[in-house]
């Protein structure tokens, strides 16, 4: 199984267009600190890749990775489809950018599909441009990543009922946010991708404990970070992101897992954006890593 990390930033990216915070200003001064919106490409077969989430950076993300470039046919793309972990705007806005495709396959749970179809009106808007097909991610059964049915298998692990703000009035469902367990039957190896973690349910823990590689929501370093930095009156947990550090934090959980563990979806307030921050040493002491936008994982 081959995974290419396409981005590691939370909504807004780093730098965020309207933000002069230290994280964003630091990324303007040091281009190596820039991070695109969190996303992953998973190889489904020879010359076939699925993207996990479609971010506002999707065009640049495809250009930055030669494996995702079109060819040899003039309009032949290796991008076979998009798997959604949730319906948040930072994970779905890129779908509209793929309108030049002959067809666009989207794999998502029922509530995510409903949000994107009924509230964001993707089908209505894209029908004049391309053919959108949906495949359901059902949290009770394993599906093939590739529509051909071969190769990597996916299990959607329910994480939380956190709805996007634009869908605040939509019905509750335990699969508004899922983690993806990606299993390669040929190598027997498993990765778990969980870029939006409002809670750490038992099913997520079991999947994380069995995985060879775990990539987890690292939006905020600590629970008070959004309030301290003035971006929100709410704590990280109240905003739907378990922090990395502290008693509710994910670091102490990840430190007990046998697999390789990395953080993604970093917010621009996160001290980890500064490569010299002491928080990196704390993570290293726990055996944990921060993913970057060029990371390739082979399992
Ligand atoms: C989140 O990760 O909580 C969302 O993407 C926030 C947002 O963009 O509204
Ligand atoms: Mn987000
Ligand atoms: Zn900023």
PDB file of C-alpha atoms in Angstrom, residues 1-148:
ATOM      1  CA  UNK A   1       0.000   0.000   0.000  1.00  0.00           C
ATOM      2  CA  UNK A   2       1.293   3.382  -0.944  1.00  0.00           C
ATOM      3  CA  UNK A   3       0.076   6.592   0.705  1.00  0.00           C
ATOM      4  CA  UNK A   4       1.109  10.088  -0.292  1.00  0.00           C
ATOM      5  CA  UNK A   5       0.369  12.871   2.152  1.00  0.00           C
ATOM      6  CA  UNK A   6      -0.905  15.812   0.068  1.00  0.00           C
ATOM      7  CA  UNK A   7      -1.356  18.320   2.865  1.00  0.00           C
ATOM      8  CA  UNK A   8      -1.339  18.619   6.641  1.00  0.00           C
ATOM      9  CA  UNK A   9      -3.098  21.896   7.519  1.00  0.00           C
ATOM     10  CA  UNK A  10      -6.487  22.534   9.087  1.00  0.00           C
ATOM     11  CA  UNK A  11      -9.124  24.697   7.374  1.00  0.00           C
ATOM     12  CA  UNK A  12      -7.595  27.879   5.961  1.00  0.00           C
ATOM     13  CA  UNK A  13      -4.247  26.278   5.213  1.00  0.00           C
ATOM     14  CA  UNK A  14      -0.933  27.732   6.299  1.00  0.00           C
ATOM     15  CA  UNK A  15      -0.689  30.590   5.676  1.00  0.00           C
ATOM     16  CA  UNK A  16      -4.384  31.442   5.739  1.00  0.00           C
ATOM     17  CA  UNK A  17      -5.181  34.265   3.298  1.00  0.00           C
ATOM     18  CA  UNK A  18      -6.559  36.711   5.890  1.00  0.00           C
ATOM     19  CA  UNK A  19      -4.345  35.836   8.825  1.00  0.00           C
ATOM     20  CA  UNK A  20      -1.220  37.528  10.187  1.00  0.00           C
ATOM     21  CA  UNK A  21      -0.820  35.289  13.250  1.00  0.00           C
ATOM     22  CA  UNK A  22       2.724  34.094  14.071  1.00  0.00           C
ATOM     23  CA  UNK A  23       2.091  30.724  12.366  1.00  0.00           C
ATOM     24  CA  UNK A  24       0.858  32.303   9.118  1.00  0.00           C
ATOM     25  CA  UNK A  25       3.435  35.114   9.126  1.00  0.00           C
ATOM     26  CA  UNK A  26       6.142  32.523   9.840  1.00  0.00           C
ATOM     27  CA  UNK A  27       5.023  30.538   6.804  1.00  0.00           C
ATOM     28  CA  UNK A  28       5.122  33.670   4.621  1.00  0.00           C
ATOM     29  CA  UNK A  29       8.667  34.399   5.783  1.00  0.00           C
ATOM     30  CA  UNK A  30       9.779  30.745   5.550  1.00  0.00           C
ATOM     31  CA  UNK A  31       8.065  29.022   2.612  1.00  0.00           C
ATOM     32  CA  UNK A  32       9.229  25.632   3.944  1.00  0.00           C
ATOM     33  CA  UNK A  33       6.678  26.068   6.735  1.00  0.00           C
ATOM     34  CA  UNK A  34       3.734  26.308   4.347  1.00  0.00           C
ATOM     35  CA  UNK A  35       1.200  23.516   4.602  1.00  0.00           C
ATOM     36  CA  UNK A  36      -1.670  22.714   2.276  1.00  0.00           C
ATOM     37  CA  UNK A  37      -5.044  21.519   3.517  1.00  0.00           C
ATOM     38  CA  UNK A  38      -4.991  18.020   4.993  1.00  0.00           C
ATOM     39  CA  UNK A  39      -5.387  15.303   2.385  1.00  0.00           C
ATOM     40  CA  UNK A  40      -4.011  11.925   1.391  1.00  0.00           C
ATOM     41  CA  UNK A  41      -3.659   9.991  -1.862  1.00  0.00           C
ATOM     42  CA  UNK A  42      -3.970   6.207  -1.690  1.00  0.00           C
ATOM     43  CA  UNK A  43      -2.755   4.023  -4.550  1.00  0.00           C
ATOM     44  CA  UNK A  44      -5.558   1.703  -5.605  1.00  0.00           C
ATOM     45  CA  UNK A  45      -3.665  -0.048  -8.396  1.00  0.00           C
ATOM     46  CA  UNK A  46      -1.272   0.603 -11.264  1.00  0.00           C
ATOM     47  CA  UNK A  47      -1.852   4.239 -12.236  1.00  0.00           C
ATOM     48  CA  UNK A  48      -4.994   4.548 -10.090  1.00  0.00           C
ATOM     49  CA  UNK A  49      -5.243   6.734  -7.020  1.00  0.00           C
ATOM     50  CA  UNK A  50      -8.058   7.798  -4.714  1.00  0.00           C
ATOM     51  CA  UNK A  51      -7.813  11.071  -2.844  1.00  0.00           C
ATOM     52  CA  UNK A  52      -8.996  11.157   0.741  1.00  0.00           C
ATOM     53  CA  UNK A  53     -10.923  14.427   0.945  1.00  0.00           C
ATOM     54  CA  UNK A  54     -10.995  17.123  -1.715  1.00  0.00           C
ATOM     55  CA  UNK A  55      -9.517  20.337  -0.381  1.00  0.00           C
ATOM     56  CA  UNK A  56      -9.441  23.889  -1.764  1.00  0.00           C
ATOM     57  CA  UNK A  57      -5.783  23.122  -2.668  1.00  0.00           C
ATOM     58  CA  UNK A  58      -6.641  20.044  -4.749  1.00  0.00           C
ATOM     59  CA  UNK A  59      -5.323  21.438  -8.043  1.00  0.00           C
ATOM     60  CA  UNK A  60      -1.945  22.353  -6.532  1.00  0.00           C
ATOM     61  CA  UNK A  61      -1.837  19.078  -4.632  1.00  0.00           C
ATOM     62  CA  UNK A  62      -2.254  17.089  -7.847  1.00  0.00           C
ATOM     63  CA  UNK A  63       0.386  19.208  -9.599  1.00  0.00           C
ATOM     64  CA  UNK A  64       2.846  18.702  -6.724  1.00  0.00           C
ATOM     65  CA  UNK A  65       2.753  14.904  -7.093  1.00  0.00           C
ATOM     66  CA  UNK A  66       3.854  13.440 -10.459  1.00  0.00           C
ATOM     67  CA  UNK A  67       2.014  10.172  -9.677  1.00  0.00           C
ATOM     68  CA  UNK A  68      -1.227  12.163  -9.897  1.00  0.00           C
ATOM     69  CA  UNK A  69      -0.425  13.896 -13.199  1.00  0.00           C
ATOM     70  CA  UNK A  70      -2.560  13.087 -16.242  1.00  0.00           C
ATOM     71  CA  UNK A  71      -1.399  11.112 -19.259  1.00  0.00           C
ATOM     72  CA  UNK A  72      -0.517   9.519 -21.580  1.00  0.00           C
ATOM     73  CA  UNK A  73      -3.941  10.287 -23.048  1.00  0.00           C
ATOM     74  CA  UNK A  74      -4.753  13.994 -23.246  1.00  0.00           C
ATOM     75  CA  UNK A  75      -7.487  13.771 -20.609  1.00  0.00           C
ATOM     76  CA  UNK A  76      -6.455  10.550 -18.904  1.00  0.00           C
ATOM     77  CA  UNK A  77      -6.135  11.011 -15.147  1.00  0.00           C
ATOM     78  CA  UNK A  78      -4.872   8.582 -12.520  1.00  0.00           C
ATOM     79  CA  UNK A  79      -7.241  10.229 -10.008  1.00  0.00           C
ATOM     80  CA  UNK A  80     -10.019   7.619  -9.868  1.00  0.00           C
ATOM     81  CA  UNK A  81     -12.151   9.195  -7.160  1.00  0.00           C
ATOM     82  CA  UNK A  82     -12.437  10.858  -3.785  1.00  0.00           C
ATOM     83  CA  UNK A  83     -13.209   9.272  -0.414  1.00  0.00           C
ATOM     84  CA  UNK A  84     -14.669  11.663   2.163  1.00  0.00           C
ATOM     85  CA  UNK A  85     -14.091  11.344   5.916  1.00  0.00           C
ATOM     86  CA  UNK A  86     -16.668  14.067   6.655  1.00  0.00           C
ATOM     87  CA  UNK A  87     -18.525  16.906   4.958  1.00  0.00           C
ATOM     88  CA  UNK A  88     -16.482  19.866   6.273  1.00  0.00           C
ATOM     89  CA  UNK A  89     -15.817  22.588   3.714  1.00  0.00           C
ATOM     90  CA  UNK A  90     -12.034  22.154   3.973  1.00  0.00           C
ATOM     91  CA  UNK A  91     -12.528  18.510   2.941  1.00  0.00           C
ATOM     92  CA  UNK A  92     -15.152  18.997   0.209  1.00  0.00           C
ATOM     93  CA  UNK A  93     -14.654  22.343  -1.580  1.00  0.00           C
ATOM     94  CA  UNK A  94     -12.155  20.719  -3.957  1.00  0.00           C
ATOM     95  CA  UNK A  95     -14.901  18.513  -5.446  1.00  0.00           C
ATOM     96  CA  UNK A  96     -16.103  21.442  -7.559  1.00  0.00           C
ATOM     97  CA  UNK A  97     -12.578  21.924  -8.893  1.00  0.00           C
ATOM     98  CA  UNK A  98     -12.719  18.445 -10.424  1.00  0.00           C
ATOM     99  CA  UNK A  99     -15.601  19.436 -12.716  1.00  0.00           C
ATOM    100  CA  UNK A 100     -13.419  18.983 -15.832  1.00  0.00           C
ATOM    101  CA  UNK A 101     -13.401  15.210 -15.171  1.00  0.00           C
ATOM    102  CA  UNK A 102     -15.331  12.869 -17.487  1.00  0.00           C
ATOM    103  CA  UNK A 103     -16.773  11.360 -14.360  1.00  0.00           C
ATOM    104  CA  UNK A 104     -16.251  11.886 -10.670  1.00  0.00           C
ATOM    105  CA  UNK A 105     -16.654   9.067  -8.192  1.00  0.00           C
ATOM    106  CA  UNK A 106     -17.249  10.011  -4.541  1.00  0.00           C
ATOM    107  CA  UNK A 107     -17.217   7.495  -1.714  1.00  0.00           C
ATOM    108  CA  UNK A 108     -18.928   8.728   1.465  1.00  0.00           C
ATOM    109  CA  UNK A 109     -21.267   7.825   4.301  1.00  0.00           C
ATOM    110  CA  UNK A 110     -24.989   8.574   3.944  1.00  0.00           C
ATOM    111  CA  UNK A 111     -25.046  11.750   6.102  1.00  0.00           C
ATOM    112  CA  UNK A 112     -21.972  13.161   4.341  1.00  0.00           C
ATOM    113  CA  UNK A 113     -23.500  12.499   0.935  1.00  0.00           C
ATOM    114  CA  UNK A 114     -26.758  14.139   2.021  1.00  0.00           C
ATOM    115  CA  UNK A 115     -24.935  17.226   3.271  1.00  0.00           C
ATOM    116  CA  UNK A 116     -22.922  17.592   0.063  1.00  0.00           C
ATOM    117  CA  UNK A 117     -25.915  16.889  -2.183  1.00  0.00           C
ATOM    118  CA  UNK A 118     -28.788  18.576  -0.345  1.00  0.00           C
ATOM    119  CA  UNK A 119     -27.032  21.503   1.334  1.00  0.00           C
ATOM    120  CA  UNK A 120     -24.025  22.196  -0.899  1.00  0.00           C
ATOM    121  CA  UNK A 121     -25.964  21.103  -4.018  1.00  0.00           C
ATOM    122  CA  UNK A 122     -22.980  19.424  -5.623  1.00  0.00           C
ATOM    123  CA  UNK A 123     -25.008  17.236  -7.991  1.00  0.00           C
ATOM    124  CA  UNK A 124     -27.226  20.081  -9.152  1.00  0.00           C
ATOM    125  CA  UNK A 125     -24.213  22.324  -9.813  1.00  0.00           C
ATOM    126  CA  UNK A 126     -21.935  19.715 -11.421  1.00  0.00           C
ATOM    127  CA  UNK A 127     -24.442  17.824 -13.589  1.00  0.00           C
ATOM    128  CA  UNK A 128     -23.954  20.199 -16.561  1.00  0.00           C
ATOM    129  CA  UNK A 129     -20.166  19.620 -16.336  1.00  0.00           C
ATOM    130  CA  UNK A 130     -19.508  16.004 -15.386  1.00  0.00           C
ATOM    131  CA  UNK A 131     -21.119  12.774 -14.221  1.00  0.00           C
ATOM    132  CA  UNK A 132     -20.981  12.380 -10.462  1.00  0.00           C
ATOM    133  CA  UNK A 133     -21.377   8.860  -9.096  1.00  0.00           C
ATOM    134  CA  UNK A 134     -21.598   8.002  -5.413  1.00  0.00           C
ATOM    135  CA  UNK A 135     -20.587   4.844  -3.612  1.00  0.00           C
ATOM    136  CA  UNK A 136     -21.699   4.364  -0.023  1.00  0.00           C
ATOM    137  CA  UNK A 137     -19.323   3.992   2.871  1.00  0.00           C
ATOM    138  CA  UNK A 138     -21.255   1.899   5.334  1.00  0.00           C
ATOM    139  CA  UNK A 139     -19.730   1.706   8.802  1.00  0.00           C
ATOM    140  CA  UNK A 140     -20.961  -1.899   9.121  1.00  0.00           C
ATOM    141  CA  UNK A 141     -19.137  -3.389   6.156  1.00  0.00           C
ATOM    142  CA  UNK A 142     -15.810  -3.347   4.389  1.00  0.00           C
ATOM    143  CA  UNK A 143     -15.695  -1.965   0.853  1.00  0.00           C
ATOM    144  CA  UNK A 144     -13.027  -1.972  -1.829  1.00  0.00           C
ATOM    145  CA  UNK A 145     -11.253   1.347  -2.260  1.00  0.00           C
ATOM    146  CA  UNK A 146     -11.248   0.879  -6.031  1.00  0.00           C
ATOM    147  CA  UNK A 147     -14.567   0.676  -7.882  1.00  0.00           C
ATOM    148  CA  UNK A 148     -13.025  -2.313  -9.729  1.00  0.00           C
TER     149      UNK A 148
END
